[in-house]
Amino acid sequence: MTPRPHRARVGALSFAVSLALVGLPACGEDDTASEDTSTTESAPTSAATETTEATASAPTISDVWARTSPSGVDRGAAYMVITGGEADDELTGAAVSTEIAAKTEVHEVVMADSSMPATSMGGGGMETTMPAAESTTPSMDGDAPATTTAPAMEMREVASIKIPAGEQVALAPGGYHVMFMGLVKPFVVGETFDLTLTFAKAGDVTVTVEVKDAP
Amino acid sequence: MRLIRTAVAALALVTLAAVGTACGEEDTAGPKAGSDHLPDKLAGVELDPAPDVTDATLPRADDGSAFSFVPEAGDVQLVYFGYTACPDICPTTLSDLRNALKSIGKTAAGHVRVAMATIDPRRDSSVVLSGYLQSFFGDGVALRTDDDSQLQAAATAFGATYEAKYPNQGEPQVSHSTYLYAVDHTGHVVVAWPFGTTAADMAHDLELLLHREKEGAQ
């Protein structure tokens, strides 16, 4: 069910190398759960350190999806979970074929302080930047202070998203998303398309986006 | 659920004697254990004081007639202020609501009315807005006005805020509050769901509100 993380070419290669170096114990770990755990645990450390360098800049991407287009709408959004590699990296761009959409940008939803006239893009109207999506849900409790005026949100383009080493960054509704403008045709449930993500260090990583009604 | 049933069936096959009782038990215990004891606390935000929207009105997008936000007794009116060029917040909330309505069943959902007012009338024509809303809810009522003071007045009655800016170049900038409001037959906003409220929480609140409506009607 969970889509396998797509790796950059470098990542895939070094992964293969590490498999080759570690050999059977690694496979054993995958296939039979507990037969030879001790060997797997203490798998040649030299191999491990050697391979970390090669995978260093490759974040992995999973759970990639885009929402079905409501009628008459020529824009859409894609969501995913990006797990940082061994080194810090940044998502700096996203692109799809012009057969899918005219324009692709990375966006985030932020709280807007609507009592202040937000002068221009990125101007003083912004309040708290919503962090990656895990934290969007807890605050939605009924215990939230009941104010008469609801908080306002707005979207803005971001130049990059930091992907710290080993950490998960969710692109999820209410936080970051990849936004498509000028969809050539509506997103229909079950369809898939390629999305190329550009990372500052890892370079281009192409993932498959699945169109769904909900995550 | 299906897994459990399969497991029960498998077990039943092994212990042949138990077949009859096991299946019988499964069937009677099955239907909706949850709906019997609803916690009385709403999952959404109860605004204090509850906004009174009795006097608020907006024109329907289809025929321009004045739409009242006050539902008949027994029904719940849901109201959303959004826009169709919103790729993230609006469709997320509306699709969560769609799932909530599915999960409470057709009969209950028949007592829930959905209306969406556009805060971006410049880009949302009547046709676009109606088509958009109805791709989520077949009988959803689209509301639209070119008169910003009228829209402002309606939004203010709910406590909703919005701002749409149309620069000469580039994308229009739209910000909006993201609550989905539920209005009871007295014309009060009884609950507001912030963005991110789950379909399950919405379903829970809808069942509770409909239950209260039913009791109130008796």
Short mmCIF file of C-alpha atoms in Angstrom, two decimals:
data_model
loop_
_atom_site.label_atom_id
_atom_site.label_comp_id
_atom_site.label_asym_id
_atom_site.label_seq_id
_atom_site.Cartn_x
_atom_site.Cartn_y
_atom_site.Cartn_z
CA MET A 1 0.00 0.00 0.00
CA THR A 2 2.63 2.53 1.00
CA PRO A 3 4.48 3.53 -2.12
CA ARG A 4 8.15 2.65 -1.93
CA PRO A 5 10.31 5.67 -1.46
CA HIS A 6 11.80 6.78 -4.72
CA ARG A 7 15.48 7.36 -4.55
CA ALA A 8 17.72 9.50 -6.60
CA ARG A 9 19.89 7.58 -8.95
CA VAL A 10 22.87 8.04 -6.69
CA GLY A 11 20.87 6.74 -3.78
CA ALA A 12 19.67 3.68 -5.63
CA LEU A 13 23.16 2.90 -6.78
CA SER A 14 24.75 3.15 -3.39
CA PHE A 15 21.89 1.21 -1.92
CA ALA A 16 22.70 -1.57 -4.33
CA VAL A 17 26.36 -1.29 -3.41
CA SER A 18 25.57 -1.51 0.25
CA LEU A 19 23.45 -4.58 -0.39
CA ALA A 20 26.32 -6.15 -2.26
CA LEU A 21 28.77 -5.34 0.51
CA VAL A 22 26.57 -6.37 3.37
CA GLY A 23 25.49 -9.42 1.44
CA LEU A 24 23.20 -12.08 2.79
CA PRO A 25 22.61 -10.78 6.29
CA ALA A 26 20.86 -7.71 4.86
CA CYS A 27 18.60 -9.81 2.70
CA GLY A 28 17.92 -12.04 5.65
CA GLU A 29 16.70 -9.07 7.56
CA ASP A 30 14.18 -8.26 4.89
CA ASP A 31 12.92 -11.74 4.20
CA THR A 32 13.03 -13.82 7.34
CA ALA A 33 12.42 -11.80 10.39
CA SER A 34 14.61 -13.16 13.13
CA GLU A 35 16.83 -15.94 11.98
CA ASP A 36 20.16 -14.25 12.18
CA THR A 37 19.69 -10.91 13.87
CA SER A 38 23.07 -10.75 15.53
CA THR A 39 24.92 -10.90 12.23
CA THR A 40 22.68 -8.28 10.72
CA GLU A 41 23.12 -5.95 13.64
CA SER A 42 26.88 -6.14 13.46
CA ALA A 43 27.07 -6.03 9.70
CA PRO A 44 30.49 -4.81 8.58
CA THR A 45 30.70 -1.29 9.91
CA SER A 46 33.23 -0.28 7.34
CA ALA A 47 30.73 -0.99 4.60
CA ALA A 48 28.11 1.03 6.39
CA THR A 49 30.29 4.09 6.75
CA GLU A 50 31.45 3.85 3.20
CA THR A 51 27.95 3.83 1.82
CA THR A 52 26.60 6.64 3.94
CA GLU A 53 28.66 9.08 2.00
CA ALA A 54 27.15 8.07 -1.28
CA THR A 55 23.57 8.24 0.01
CA ALA A 56 24.34 11.44 1.82
CA SER A 57 22.41 13.82 -0.35
CA ALA A 58 19.42 11.72 -1.28
CA PRO A 59 16.19 12.41 0.52
CA THR A 60 13.49 9.79 0.03
CA ILE A 61 9.94 10.59 -0.94
CA SER A 62 6.84 8.62 -0.07
CA ASP A 63 3.04 8.87 0.02
CA VAL A 64 2.86 11.09 -3.02
CA TRP A 65 -0.65 12.08 -4.03
CA ALA A 66 -2.67 14.85 -5.64
CA ARG A 67 -6.29 15.63 -5.02
CA THR A 68 -8.96 15.00 -7.64
CA SER A 69 -9.92 18.21 -9.43
CA PRO A 70 -13.27 19.68 -8.50
CA SER A 71 -15.30 20.67 -11.54
CA GLY A 72 -14.15 23.72 -13.43
CA VAL A 73 -10.86 24.12 -11.59
CA ASP A 74 -7.60 24.31 -13.51
CA ARG A 75 -5.30 24.10 -10.54
CA GLY A 76 -4.31 21.39 -8.16
CA ALA A 77 -1.96 20.41 -5.37
CA ALA A 78 0.27 17.46 -4.64
CA TYR A 79 1.33 16.21 -1.23
CA MET A 80 4.02 13.85 0.01
CA VAL A 81 6.39 12.99 2.81
CA ILE A 82 10.06 13.79 2.26
CA THR A 83 12.60 12.12 4.51
CA GLY A 84 15.97 13.77 4.64
CA GLY A 85 19.06 11.81 3.70
CA GLU A 86 22.29 11.80 5.68
CA ALA A 87 22.92 15.46 5.03
CA ASP A 88 20.71 18.51 5.18
CA ASP A 89 19.16 19.36 1.86
CA GLU A 90 16.56 21.72 0.44
CA LEU A 91 13.68 21.25 -1.93
CA THR A 92 14.13 24.09 -4.37
CA GLY A 93 11.66 23.36 -7.11
CA ALA A 94 9.12 21.09 -8.71
CA ALA A 95 8.11 20.51 -12.30
CA VAL A 96 5.72 18.48 -14.41
CA SER A 97 5.38 18.02 -18.13
CA THR A 98 3.46 20.75 -19.94
CA GLU A 99 1.05 18.01 -20.89
CA ILE A 100 -0.01 18.06 -17.24
CA ALA A 101 0.12 21.70 -16.18
CA ALA A 102 1.40 25.03 -17.43
CA LYS A 103 3.14 25.97 -14.21
CA THR A 104 4.30 24.25 -11.03
CA GLU A 105 5.34 25.97 -7.82
CA VAL A 106 6.05 25.04 -4.24
CA HIS A 107 3.63 26.77 -1.89
CA GLU A 108 2.83 27.01 1.73
CA VAL A 109 -0.29 28.03 3.58
CA VAL A 110 0.32 30.56 6.30
CA MET A 111 -1.80 32.33 8.82
CA ALA A 112 -2.70 35.79 7.63
CA ASP A 113 -3.35 38.53 10.10
CA SER A 114 -6.35 39.96 8.36
CA SER A 115 -6.66 42.88 10.72
CA MET A 116 -3.52 44.22 9.11
CA PRO A 117 -3.67 45.08 5.46
CA ALA A 118 -1.11 42.70 4.04
CA THR A 119 0.62 45.12 1.76
CA SER A 120 2.44 43.02 -0.75
CA MET A 121 3.53 39.45 -1.24
CA GLY A 122 5.50 38.31 1.73
CA GLY A 123 4.70 41.56 3.49
CA GLY A 124 3.97 42.29 7.10
CA GLY A 125 0.63 40.54 7.15
CA MET A 126 2.08 37.16 7.96
CA GLU A 127 1.88 35.80 11.41
CA THR A 128 3.04 32.38 12.35
CA THR A 129 4.35 30.21 9.62
CA MET A 130 2.72 26.84 9.89
CA PRO A 131 5.36 24.22 10.33
CA ALA A 132 5.23 20.98 8.41
CA ALA A 133 1.90 19.38 8.70
CA GLU A 134 2.23 17.09 11.70
CA SER A 135 1.49 19.96 13.96
CA THR A 136 -1.60 21.18 12.14
CA THR A 137 -3.93 18.71 13.78
CA PRO A 138 -3.31 19.04 17.52
CA SER A 139 -4.30 22.69 17.59
CA MET A 140 -7.60 21.89 15.93
CA ASP A 141 -9.07 20.57 19.14
CA GLY A 142 -12.36 21.80 20.43
CA ASP A 143 -10.36 23.22 23.28
CA ALA A 144 -9.03 25.94 21.04
CA PRO A 145 -9.98 29.36 22.36
CA ALA A 146 -13.34 30.30 20.90
CA THR A 147 -12.76 33.59 19.22
CA THR A 148 -15.46 35.34 17.28
CA THR A 149 -13.20 35.93 14.35
CA ALA A 150 -11.69 32.92 12.68
CA PRO A 151 -8.03 32.96 11.79
CA ALA A 152 -7.40 33.61 8.13
CA MET A 153 -5.00 31.70 5.98
CA GLU A 154 -3.35 32.46 2.71
CA MET A 155 -1.02 30.82 0.27
CA ARG A 156 2.36 31.95 -0.86
CA GLU A 157 5.14 30.61 -2.99
CA VAL A 158 8.24 29.47 -1.17
CA ALA A 159 11.73 29.55 -2.61
CA SER A 160 12.76 26.38 -0.84
CA ILE A 161 11.84 23.94 1.90
CA LYS A 162 14.55 22.77 4.26
CA ILE A 163 14.86 19.01 4.46
CA PRO A 164 17.06 18.36 7.51
CA ALA A 165 19.09 15.16 7.54
CA GLY A 166 17.05 12.17 8.65
CA GLU A 167 13.96 14.23 9.42
CA GLN A 168 10.55 13.88 7.88
CA VAL A 169 8.97 16.91 6.31
CA ALA A 170 5.35 16.50 5.32
CA LEU A 171 3.84 18.36 2.42
CA ALA A 172 0.23 18.11 3.56
CA PRO A 173 -3.01 20.08 3.35
CA GLY A 174 -2.73 23.25 5.39
CA GLY A 175 1.05 23.36 5.15
CA TYR A 176 3.34 22.92 2.19
CA HIS A 177 2.16 21.67 -1.17
CA VAL A 178 3.30 21.49 -4.74
CA MET A 179 0.85 23.63 -6.67
CA PHE A 180 -0.09 23.17 -10.30
CA MET A 181 -1.56 26.01 -12.31
CA GLY A 182 -3.17 25.72 -15.69
CA LEU A 183 -3.99 22.02 -15.58
CA VAL A 184 -4.32 20.73 -19.12
CA LYS A 185 -7.09 18.39 -17.97
CA PRO A 186 -8.66 17.64 -14.62
CA PHE A 187 -7.02 15.20 -12.21
CA VAL A 188 -9.12 12.05 -12.18
CA VAL A 189 -8.99 9.43 -9.42
CA GLY A 190 -6.56 6.62 -10.14
CA GLU A 191 -4.48 8.51 -12.68
CA THR A 192 -0.78 8.92 -12.16
CA PHE A 193 1.78 11.34 -13.50
CA ASP A 194 5.47 12.11 -13.03
CA LEU A 195 6.63 14.95 -10.85
CA THR A 196 10.25 16.02 -10.79
CA LEU A 197 11.48 17.48 -7.53
CA THR A 198 14.71 19.44 -7.47
CA PHE A 199 16.91 19.36 -4.40
CA ALA A 200 19.83 21.68 -3.81
CA LYS A 201 22.24 18.79 -3.24
CA ALA A 202 20.55 15.63 -4.44
CA GLY A 203 19.53 17.12 -7.75
CA ASP A 204 16.43 15.95 -9.58
CA VAL A 205 14.28 13.17 -8.20
CA THR A 206 11.28 12.02 -10.20
CA VAL A 207 8.34 10.54 -8.33
CA THR A 208 4.98 9.19 -9.41
CA VAL A 209 1.96 11.11 -8.18
CA GLU A 210 -1.29 9.24 -7.71
CA VAL A 211 -4.56 11.13 -7.97
CA LYS A 212 -6.89 10.41 -5.04
CA ASP A 213 -9.91 11.88 -3.27
CA ALA A 214 -8.16 11.91 0.09
CA PRO A 215 -4.77 10.87 1.52
CA MET B 1 -14.12 -5.12 10.35
CA ARG B 2 -13.84 -7.40 7.38
CA LEU B 3 -10.64 -8.77 8.81
CA ILE B 4 -12.34 -9.56 12.06
CA ARG B 5 -15.17 -11.21 10.23
CA THR B 6 -12.73 -13.28 8.21
CA ALA B 7 -10.92 -14.24 11.37
CA VAL B 8 -14.18 -15.21 13.01
CA ALA B 9 -15.13 -17.25 10.00
CA ALA B 10 -11.80 -19.01 9.96
CA LEU B 11 -12.06 -19.79 13.62
CA ALA B 12 -15.57 -21.03 13.13
CA LEU B 13 -14.41 -23.41 10.44
CA VAL B 14 -11.86 -24.92 12.77
CA THR B 15 -14.24 -25.36 15.65
CA LEU B 16 -17.14 -26.68 13.64
CA ALA B 17 -19.49 -26.84 16.57
CA ALA B 18 -19.31 -23.11 17.09
CA VAL B 19 -20.34 -22.12 13.56
CA GLY B 20 -23.91 -21.18 14.29
CA THR B 21 -23.36 -19.09 17.37
CA ALA B 22 -20.27 -17.34 16.11
CA CYS B 23 -21.99 -16.08 13.00
CA GLY B 24 -25.12 -15.14 14.89
CA GLU B 25 -23.16 -13.10 17.36
CA GLU B 26 -21.26 -11.30 14.68
CA ASP B 27 -24.46 -10.22 12.94
CA THR B 28 -26.33 -8.87 15.91
CA ALA B 29 -23.34 -7.12 17.42
CA GLY B 30 -22.43 -5.54 14.12
CA PRO B 31 -24.42 -2.42 13.33
CA LYS B 32 -23.09 0.94 14.42
CA ALA B 33 -22.12 0.53 18.02
CA GLY B 34 -20.91 4.14 18.03
CA SER B 35 -24.13 5.97 17.26
CA ASP B 36 -25.83 4.87 20.48
CA HIS B 37 -23.76 6.81 22.90
CA LEU B 38 -22.67 10.05 21.35
CA PRO B 39 -20.48 12.13 23.61
CA ASP B 40 -22.45 15.38 23.96
CA LYS B 41 -19.44 17.53 23.45
CA LEU B 42 -18.99 18.92 19.98
CA ALA B 43 -15.58 18.32 18.45
CA GLY B 44 -15.61 21.66 16.65
CA VAL B 45 -15.36 25.13 18.10
CA GLU B 46 -18.40 26.52 19.88
CA LEU B 47 -18.21 30.23 19.38
CA ASP B 48 -19.16 32.32 22.38
CA PRO B 49 -21.47 34.04 21.92
CA ALA B 50 -22.85 31.96 19.07
CA PRO B 51 -23.15 34.31 16.09
CA ASP B 52 -26.73 35.05 15.09
CA VAL B 53 -27.03 34.95 11.31
CA THR B 54 -30.81 35.30 11.11
CA ASP B 55 -30.60 38.59 9.28
CA ALA B 56 -27.70 37.68 7.02
CA THR B 57 -28.43 36.85 3.42
CA LEU B 58 -26.65 36.40 0.11
CA PRO B 59 -27.92 35.93 -3.44
CA ARG B 60 -27.98 32.44 -4.88
CA ALA B 61 -25.57 32.08 -7.78
CA ASP B 62 -28.14 30.29 -9.93
CA ASP B 63 -31.12 32.64 -9.84
CA GLY B 64 -30.02 35.59 -7.74
CA SER B 65 -32.76 35.07 -5.18
CA ALA B 66 -31.99 35.88 -1.56
CA PHE B 67 -30.76 32.88 0.38
CA SER B 68 -31.41 32.62 4.11
CA PHE B 69 -28.87 30.81 6.24
CA VAL B 70 -31.54 29.64 8.67
CA PRO B 71 -32.58 26.04 8.00
CA GLU B 72 -35.96 24.50 8.73
CA ALA B 73 -36.32 22.91 12.14
CA GLY B 74 -34.78 19.47 11.98
CA ASP B 75 -32.11 20.50 9.51
CA VAL B 76 -28.60 21.85 9.83
CA GLN B 77 -27.22 24.44 7.43
CA LEU B 78 -23.49 24.36 6.72
CA VAL B 79 -21.85 27.47 5.32
CA TYR B 80 -18.40 27.89 3.84
CA PHE B 81 -16.69 31.03 2.60
CA GLY B 82 -14.14 30.04 0.00
CA TYR B 83 -13.14 30.26 -3.64
CA THR B 84 -12.57 27.80 -6.42
CA ALA B 85 -9.00 28.78 -7.29
CA CYS B 86 -8.02 27.62 -3.81
CA PRO B 87 -6.13 24.40 -4.39
CA ASP B 88 -5.38 23.33 -0.84
CA ILE B 89 -7.61 24.48 2.01
CA CYS B 90 -11.02 24.59 0.30
CA PRO B 91 -11.03 21.22 -1.45
CA THR B 92 -9.54 19.58 1.64
CA THR B 93 -12.33 20.87 3.85
CA LEU B 94 -15.07 20.16 1.32
CA SER B 95 -13.87 16.66 0.64
CA ASP B 96 -13.61 15.95 4.37
CA LEU B 97 -17.20 17.14 4.66
CA ARG B 98 -18.23 14.95 1.76
CA ASN B 99 -16.73 11.98 3.57
CA ALA B 100 -18.48 12.97 6.78
CA LEU B 101 -21.84 13.13 5.01
CA LYS B 102 -21.22 9.74 3.46
CA SER B 103 -20.45 8.23 6.83
CA ILE B 104 -23.59 9.51 8.58
CA GLY B 105 -25.78 7.89 5.93
CA LYS B 106 -28.25 9.20 3.39
CA THR B 107 -31.14 9.83 5.75
CA ALA B 108 -29.15 11.98 8.13
CA ALA B 109 -27.25 13.66 5.31
CA GLY B 110 -30.60 14.60 3.78
CA HIS B 111 -31.07 16.95 6.72
CA VAL B 112 -27.77 18.68 6.15
CA ARG B 113 -27.74 21.57 3.70
CA VAL B 114 -24.48 22.88 2.29
CA ALA B 115 -23.88 26.38 0.99
CA MET B 116 -20.68 27.97 -0.21
CA ALA B 117 -20.21 31.68 -0.75
CA THR B 118 -17.37 32.80 -2.99
CA ILE B 119 -15.01 35.41 -1.63
CA ASP B 120 -13.47 35.74 -5.09
CA PRO B 121 -16.46 36.71 -7.26
CA ARG B 122 -14.20 38.27 -9.83
CA ARG B 123 -12.87 34.88 -10.85
CA ASP B 124 -15.76 32.70 -9.68
CA SER B 125 -18.60 33.12 -12.13
CA SER B 126 -21.96 31.67 -11.13
CA VAL B 127 -21.42 28.74 -13.45
CA VAL B 128 -17.91 27.98 -12.22
CA LEU B 129 -18.90 28.25 -8.58
CA SER B 130 -22.03 26.12 -8.91
CA GLY B 131 -20.18 23.46 -10.85
CA TYR B 132 -17.40 23.42 -8.29
CA LEU B 133 -19.66 23.08 -5.29
CA GLN B 134 -21.87 20.52 -6.95
CA SER B 135 -18.91 18.33 -7.78
CA PHE B 136 -18.73 17.86 -4.01
CA PHE B 137 -22.42 18.09 -3.07
CA GLY B 138 -25.06 17.51 -5.70
CA ASP B 139 -27.55 19.85 -4.06
CA GLY B 140 -25.09 22.36 -2.65
CA VAL B 141 -26.18 25.98 -2.92
CA ALA B 142 -23.64 28.37 -4.43
CA LEU B 143 -23.81 31.96 -3.23
CA ARG B 144 -22.31 34.87 -5.07
CA THR B 145 -22.51 38.63 -5.11
CA ASP B 146 -20.54 41.36 -6.84
CA ASP B 147 -21.48 43.74 -4.06
CA ASP B 148 -18.59 43.54 -1.66
CA SER B 149 -20.44 45.31 1.15
CA GLN B 150 -23.13 42.65 0.98
CA LEU B 151 -20.54 39.86 1.10
CA GLN B 152 -18.70 41.63 3.89
CA ALA B 153 -21.90 41.92 5.93
CA ALA B 154 -22.71 38.23 5.55
CA ALA B 155 -19.16 37.17 6.39
CA THR B 156 -19.06 39.44 9.42
CA ALA B 157 -22.27 37.93 10.74
CA PHE B 158 -20.48 34.57 10.86
CA GLY B 159 -17.19 36.00 12.08
CA ALA B 160 -15.55 35.04 8.81
CA THR B 161 -12.88 37.21 7.23
CA TYR B 162 -11.47 37.39 3.76
CA GLU B 163 -9.36 39.59 1.59
CA ALA B 164 -8.89 39.33 -2.14
CA LYS B 165 -6.31 41.45 -3.89
CA TYR B 166 -5.94 41.57 -7.62
CA PRO B 167 -2.57 42.97 -8.61
CA ASN B 168 -2.10 44.13 -12.16
CA GLN B 169 0.41 41.41 -12.70
CA GLY B 170 0.66 37.93 -11.31
CA GLU B 171 -1.64 35.79 -9.27
CA PRO B 172 -4.44 37.34 -7.24
CA GLN B 173 -3.76 37.11 -3.52
CA VAL B 174 -6.63 35.71 -1.53
CA SER B 175 -6.67 35.14 2.18
CA HIS B 176 -9.64 33.85 4.09
CA SER B 177 -10.71 32.39 7.37
CA THR B 178 -11.15 28.69 7.01
CA TYR B 179 -13.98 27.74 9.33
CA LEU B 180 -16.87 25.68 8.10
CA TYR B 181 -19.96 26.87 10.00
CA ALA B 182 -23.05 24.96 11.11
CA VAL B 183 -26.27 26.92 11.67
CA ASP B 184 -29.28 25.56 13.53
CA HIS B 185 -32.94 26.44 12.99
CA THR B 186 -32.71 29.33 15.44
CA GLY B 187 -30.22 31.01 13.13
CA HIS B 188 -27.24 30.58 15.42
CA VAL B 189 -23.83 29.27 14.45
CA VAL B 190 -23.73 26.26 16.76
CA VAL B 191 -20.34 24.96 15.77
CA ALA B 192 -17.43 26.01 13.57
CA TRP B 193 -14.92 23.52 12.28
CA PRO B 194 -11.41 24.85 11.79
CA PHE B 195 -9.37 23.67 8.85
CA GLY B 196 -8.03 20.22 9.63
CA THR B 197 -11.11 18.95 11.44
CA THR B 198 -11.36 15.30 10.49
CA ALA B 199 -14.30 13.83 8.62
CA ALA B 200 -14.95 11.66 11.67
CA ASP B 201 -15.22 14.72 13.93
CA MET B 202 -17.53 16.45 11.46
CA ALA B 203 -19.69 13.32 11.25
CA HIS B 204 -19.82 13.11 15.03
CA ASP B 205 -20.89 16.73 15.37
CA LEU B 206 -23.46 16.47 12.60
CA GLU B 207 -25.07 13.46 14.24
CA LEU B 208 -25.12 15.28 17.54
CA LEU B 209 -26.59 18.45 16.01
CA LEU B 210 -29.26 16.52 14.12
CA HIS B 211 -30.08 14.66 17.30
CA ARG B 212 -30.49 17.96 19.15
CA GLU B 213 -32.64 19.30 16.32
CA LYS B 214 -34.86 16.24 16.54
CA GLU B 215 -35.25 16.57 20.29
CA GLY B 216 -35.92 20.28 19.97
CA ALA B 217 -38.64 19.65 17.42
CA GLN B 218 -40.57 17.35 19.73
#
